[in-house]
PDB file of C-alpha atoms in Angstrom:
ATOM      1  CA  MET U 635     -95.625   2.028-185.273  1.00 53.00           C
ATOM      2  CA  LEU U 636     -92.560   4.675-185.252  1.00 56.00           C
ATOM      3  CA  ASN U 637     -90.789   3.512-182.673  1.00 57.00           C
ATOM      4  CA  GLU U 638     -90.498   0.047-184.752  1.00 58.00           C
ATOM      5  CA  ASP U 639     -86.863   0.189-186.529  1.00 57.00           C
ATOM      6  CA  LYS U 640     -87.962  -3.303-189.006  1.00 55.00           C
ATOM      7  CA  PRO U 641     -90.142  -0.529-190.855  1.00 53.00           C
ATOM      8  CA  ALA U 642     -87.448   1.893-191.200  1.00 53.00           C
ATOM      9  CA  ASP U 643     -84.632  -0.606-192.131  1.00 60.00           C
ATOM     10  CA  ASP U 644     -87.428  -2.688-195.030  1.00 73.00           C
ATOM     11  CA  TYR U 645     -88.249   1.129-196.023  1.00 70.00           C
ATOM     12  CA  SER U 646     -84.741   1.548-197.002  1.00 74.00           C
ATOM     13  CA  ALA U 647     -84.124  -1.796-198.478  1.00 83.00           C
ATOM     14  CA  VAL U 648     -86.807  -1.233-200.879  1.00 83.00           C
ATOM     15  CA  MET U 649     -85.603   1.728-201.689  1.00 80.00           C
ATOM     16  CA  GLN U 650     -82.272   0.397-202.888  1.00 84.00           C
ATOM     17  CA  ARG U 651     -84.143  -3.015-204.746  1.00 89.00           C
ATOM     18  CA  LEU U 652     -85.174   0.340-206.549  1.00 87.00           C
ATOM     19  CA  ARG U 653     -82.118   2.681-207.098  1.00 87.00           C
ATOM     20  CA  LYS U 654     -81.051  -1.238-208.186  1.00 91.00           C
ATOM     21  CA  ILE U 655     -83.517  -1.852-210.671  1.00 92.00           C
ATOM     22  CA  TYR U 656     -83.703   1.418-211.923  1.00 89.00           C
ATOM     23  CA  HIS U 657     -79.919   0.860-212.951  1.00 89.00           C
ATOM     24  CA  SER U 658     -80.276  -2.397-214.364  1.00 93.00           C
ATOM     25  CA  SER U 659     -83.084  -2.725-216.263  1.00 92.00           C
ATOM     26  CA  ILE U 660     -84.663   1.269-216.673  1.00 88.00           C
ATOM     27  CA  LYS U 661     -81.955   3.011-217.531  1.00 88.00           C
ATOM     28  CA  PRO U 662     -80.008   1.324-220.701  1.00 91.00           C
ATOM     29  CA  LEU U 663     -83.703   1.827-222.218  1.00 89.00           C
ATOM     30  CA  GLU U 664     -83.477   5.251-221.492  1.00 85.00           C
ATOM     31  CA  GLN U 665     -80.523   5.676-223.527  1.00 86.00           C
ATOM     32  CA  SER U 666     -80.806   3.279-225.978  1.00 89.00           C
ATOM     33  CA  TYR U 667     -84.175   5.424-227.368  1.00 86.00           C
ATOM     34  CA  LYS U 668     -82.323   8.968-226.139  1.00 83.00           C
ATOM     35  CA  TYR U 669     -84.720   9.645-223.877  1.00 80.00           C
ATOM     36  CA  ASN U 670     -82.595  12.224-221.597  1.00 74.00           C
ATOM     37  CA  GLU U 671     -82.696  14.628-224.885  1.00 76.00           C
ATOM     38  CA  LEU U 672     -86.915  14.867-224.051  1.00 75.00           C
ATOM     39  CA  ARG U 673     -86.534  16.083-220.011  1.00 71.00           C
ATOM     40  CA  GLN U 674     -83.590  18.644-218.578  1.00 66.00           C
ATOM     41  CA  HIS U 675     -81.632  15.889-216.829  1.00 66.00           C
ATOM     42  CA  GLU U 676     -81.174  12.660-215.512  1.00 71.00           C
ATOM     43  CA  ILE U 677     -82.879  10.689-212.967  1.00 76.00           C
ATOM     44  CA  THR U 678     -80.426  10.335-209.169  1.00 75.00           C
ATOM     45  CA  ASP U 679     -80.617   8.043-207.482  1.00 76.00           C
ATOM     46  CA  GLY U 680     -81.543  10.685-204.630  1.00 74.00           C
ATOM     47  CA  GLU U 681     -84.513  11.254-205.852  1.00 76.00           C
ATOM     48  CA  ILE U 682     -84.470   7.136-206.543  1.00 76.00           C
ATOM     49  CA  THR U 683     -85.147   6.583-203.012  1.00 75.00           C
ATOM     50  CA  SER U 684     -86.061  10.467-202.029  1.00 77.00           C
ATOM     51  CA  LYS U 685     -88.640   9.871-199.387  1.00 79.00           C
ATOM     52  CA  PRO U 686     -92.390  11.310-199.915  1.00 82.00           C
ATOM     53  CA  MET U 687     -93.264  14.753-199.659  1.00 84.00           C
ATOM     54  CA  VAL U 688     -96.460  16.108-197.719  1.00 86.00           C
ATOM     55  CA  LEU U 689     -96.728  19.782-198.567  1.00 85.00           C
ATOM     56  CA  PHE U 690     -98.199  22.730-196.399  1.00 86.00           C
ATOM     57  CA  LEU U 691     -99.629  25.121-198.660  1.00 83.00           C
ATOM     58  CA  GLY U 692    -102.139  28.431-197.627  1.00 81.00           C
ATOM     59  CA  PRO U 693    -102.082  31.996-196.618  1.00 80.00           C
ATOM     60  CA  TRP U 694    -100.186  33.148-193.987  1.00 76.00           C
ATOM     61  CA  SER U 695    -101.279  32.384-189.872  1.00 78.00           C
ATOM     62  CA  VAL U 696    -103.630  29.762-190.735  1.00 83.00           C
ATOM     63  CA  GLY U 697    -101.775  26.854-188.569  1.00 85.00           C
ATOM     64  CA  LYS U 698     -99.311  25.142-191.156  1.00 86.00           C
ATOM     65  CA  SER U 699     -96.439  25.683-188.335  1.00 85.00           C
ATOM     66  CA  THR U 700     -98.995  24.983-185.624  1.00 87.00           C
ATOM     67  CA  MET U 701    -100.058  21.458-187.512  1.00 88.00           C
ATOM     68  CA  ILE U 702     -97.049  20.540-187.965  1.00 87.00           C
ATOM     69  CA  ASN U 703     -95.815  21.402-184.534  1.00 86.00           C
ATOM     70  CA  TYR U 704     -97.995  18.967-183.780  1.00 89.00           C
ATOM     71  CA  LEU U 705     -98.051  16.247-186.557  1.00 86.00           C
ATOM     72  CA  LEU U 706     -94.103  15.849-185.411  1.00 84.00           C
ATOM     73  CA  GLY U 707     -94.712  16.689-181.483  1.00 83.00           C
ATOM     74  CA  LEU U 708     -92.322  19.568-181.201  1.00 81.00           C
ATOM     75  CA  GLU U 709     -94.762  21.604-179.185  1.00 86.00           C
ATOM     76  CA  ASP U 710     -92.875  23.350-176.184  1.00 85.00           C
ATOM     77  CA  THR U 711     -89.376  22.069-177.989  1.00 80.00           C
ATOM     78  CA  ARG U 712     -86.239  23.903-178.487  1.00 76.00           C
ATOM     79  CA  TYR U 713     -87.626  22.098-182.323  1.00 73.00           C
ATOM     80  CA  GLN U 714     -90.289  23.662-182.550  1.00 80.00           C
ATOM     81  CA  LEU U 715     -90.733  25.720-185.605  1.00 80.00           C
ATOM     82  CA  TYR U 716     -91.851  29.689-185.061  1.00 76.00           C
ATOM     83  CA  THR U 717     -96.013  30.766-185.195  1.00 77.00           C
ATOM     84  CA  GLY U 718     -97.293  33.584-184.594  1.00 69.00           C
ATOM     85  CA  ALA U 719    -100.102  36.611-185.258  1.00 65.00           C
ATOM     86  CA  GLU U 720     -97.755  37.785-187.993  1.00 62.00           C
ATOM     87  CA  PRO U 721     -96.049  36.207-191.243  1.00 60.00           C
ATOM     88  CA  THR U 722     -93.310  34.507-190.483  1.00 53.00           C
ATOM     89  CA  THR U 723     -92.827  31.791-193.568  1.00 52.00           C
ATOM     90  CA  SER U 724     -91.687  33.800-196.399  1.00 69.00           C
ATOM     91  CA  GLU U 725     -90.158  30.933-197.657  1.00 77.00           C
ATOM     92  CA  PHE U 726     -90.205  27.398-198.241  1.00 84.00           C
ATOM     93  CA  THR U 727     -89.127  25.836-195.455  1.00 85.00           C
ATOM     94  CA  VAL U 728     -88.331  21.366-195.547  1.00 88.00           C
ATOM     95  CA  LEU U 729     -88.320  19.567-192.603  1.00 88.00           C
ATOM     96  CA  MET U 730     -86.218  16.022-192.556  1.00 88.00           C
ATOM     97  CA  HIS U 731     -84.979  13.835-190.723  1.00 88.00           C
ATOM     98  CA  GLY U 732     -81.304  14.370-189.443  1.00 89.00           C
ATOM     99  CA  PRO U 733     -79.163  13.342-186.501  1.00 90.00           C
ATOM    100  CA  LYS U 734     -79.385  16.632-184.228  1.00 90.00           C
ATOM    101  CA  LEU U 735     -80.682  20.228-185.441  1.00 86.00           C
ATOM    102  CA  LYS U 736     -78.908  21.936-188.156  1.00 87.00           C
ATOM    103  CA  THR U 737     -80.281  24.714-190.864  1.00 89.00           C
ATOM    104  CA  ILE U 738     -78.974  24.013-194.360  1.00 92.00           C
ATOM    105  CA  GLU U 739     -79.888  26.823-197.354  1.00 93.00           C
ATOM    106  CA  GLY U 740     -81.406  25.840-200.398  1.00 92.00           C
ATOM    107  CA  ILE U 741     -78.641  26.313-202.453  1.00 93.00           C
ATOM    108  CA  VAL U 742     -76.642  23.424-200.632  1.00 93.00           C
ATOM    109  CA  MET U 743     -79.643  21.846-200.407  1.00 91.00           C
ATOM    110  CA  ALA U 744     -79.690  21.442-205.249  1.00 90.00           C
ATOM    111  CA  ALA U 745     -76.320  20.551-204.836  1.00 90.00           C
ATOM    112  CA  ASP U 746     -76.575  17.874-203.513  1.00 85.00           C
ATOM    113  CA  SER U 747     -76.972  15.000-205.581  1.00 73.00           C
ATOM    114  CA  ALA U 748     -77.909  12.648-201.973  1.00 74.00           C
ATOM    115  CA  ARG U 749     -81.767  15.056-201.715  1.00 78.00           C
ATOM    116  CA  SER U 750     -83.789  14.811-203.847  1.00 77.00           C
ATOM    117  CA  PHE U 751     -83.827  19.042-204.618  1.00 85.00           C
ATOM    118  CA  SER U 752     -81.505  19.226-207.334  1.00 82.00           C
ATOM    119  CA  PRO U 753     -84.022  19.655-210.095  1.00 80.00           C
ATOM    120  CA  LEU U 754     -85.031  22.615-208.991  1.00 85.00           C
ATOM    121  CA  GLU U 755     -81.366  24.577-209.968  1.00 87.00           C
ATOM    122  CA  LYS U 756     -84.333  25.551-212.988  1.00 85.00           C
ATOM    123  CA  PHE U 757     -85.514  27.543-211.222  1.00 88.00           C
ATOM    124  CA  GLY U 758     -82.578  30.124-210.444  1.00 90.00           C
ATOM    125  CA  GLN U 759     -81.009  31.918-207.532  1.00 91.00           C
ATOM    126  CA  ASN U 760     -84.020  33.896-206.396  1.00 90.00           C
ATOM    127  CA  PHE U 761     -85.729  30.583-205.736  1.00 89.00           C
ATOM    128  CA  LEU U 762     -83.484  28.611-204.100  1.00 92.00           C
ATOM    129  CA  GLU U 763     -83.086  31.293-200.958  1.00 90.00           C
ATOM    130  CA  LYS U 764     -86.457  31.276-200.353  1.00 89.00           C
ATOM    131  CA  LEU U 765     -85.948  27.102-199.713  1.00 89.00           C
ATOM    132  CA  ILE U 766     -84.342  26.388-196.376  1.00 87.00           C
ATOM    133  CA  GLY U 767     -84.204  22.850-194.296  1.00 89.00           C
ATOM    134  CA  ILE U 768     -84.209  22.354-190.926  1.00 87.00           C
ATOM    135  CA  GLU U 769     -83.065  18.660-190.138  1.00 89.00           C
ATOM    136  CA  VAL U 770     -84.158  17.514-186.952  1.00 87.00           C
ATOM    137  CA  PRO U 771     -84.055  14.427-185.069  1.00 86.00           C
ATOM    138  CA  HIS U 772     -87.802  12.446-185.359  1.00 85.00           C
ATOM    139  CA  LYS U 773     -89.140   9.424-185.925  1.00 85.00           C
ATOM    140  CA  LEU U 774     -91.694  10.188-188.248  1.00 85.00           C
ATOM    141  CA  LEU U 775     -88.882  12.568-190.839  1.00 86.00           C
ATOM    142  CA  GLU U 776     -87.243   8.950-191.186  1.00 84.00           C
ATOM    143  CA  ARG U 777     -90.260   8.010-193.633  1.00 80.00           C
ATOM    144  CA  VAL U 778     -91.572  11.161-194.548  1.00 84.00           C
ATOM    145  CA  GLN U 779     -90.557  14.738-195.968  1.00 82.00           C
ATOM    146  CA  THR U 780     -92.708  17.961-194.635  1.00 80.00           C
ATOM    147  CA  VAL U 781     -92.431  21.221-196.590  1.00 82.00           C
ATOM    148  CA  ASN U 782     -94.357  24.847-195.658  1.00 78.00           C
ATOM    149  CA  TYR U 783     -95.270  27.588-197.339  1.00 74.00           C
ATOM    150  CA  SER U 784     -97.320  30.505-196.754  1.00 62.00           C
ATOM    151  CA  VAL U 785     -98.964  31.860-199.985  1.00 53.00           C
ATOM    152  CA  LEU U 786    -100.395  35.230-199.939  1.00 43.00           C
ATOM    153  CA  VAL U 787    -103.979  36.389-201.215  1.00 42.00           C
ATOM    154  CA  LEU U 788    -104.799  39.291-203.758  1.00 40.00           C
ATOM    155  CA  LEU U 789    -108.305  39.213-203.349  1.00 39.00           C
ATOM    156  CA  LEU U 790    -108.932  41.162-206.787  1.00 38.00           C
ATOM    157  CA  GLN U 791    -112.941  42.480-207.107  1.00 31.00           C
TER     158      GLN U 791
END
């Protein structure tokens, strides 16, 4: 079904209707009940229309990047994520759809209100420096985004 154009068009139309419902029905209620005083920021259009996000989380060298390469069919292409025996992922890597291969710094992603990452600014500069976005022209990424992060697991006795 990834080769069909219609589902992506339906998804966009549904997201635009959802955004319209939020602005016409929900946001006025939030304003009248001063809901914005209870949370840190207003909901942006980027958050409303953002794609589902799939998180690959685990210790280094267990196959997260290999799995993403397999799911996206990126093995042995110039788009594949680097894999190896040594720790390779020291940041949060977000794979998103884009017209061409492109890397985006976390600070830029958080500053762009059209994306759903602006709430991450509250975690500060150090976190945003460990966030990186990669745009890849792949049909699956038109519907979801993936996040890849390795964690160092310490066993204390």
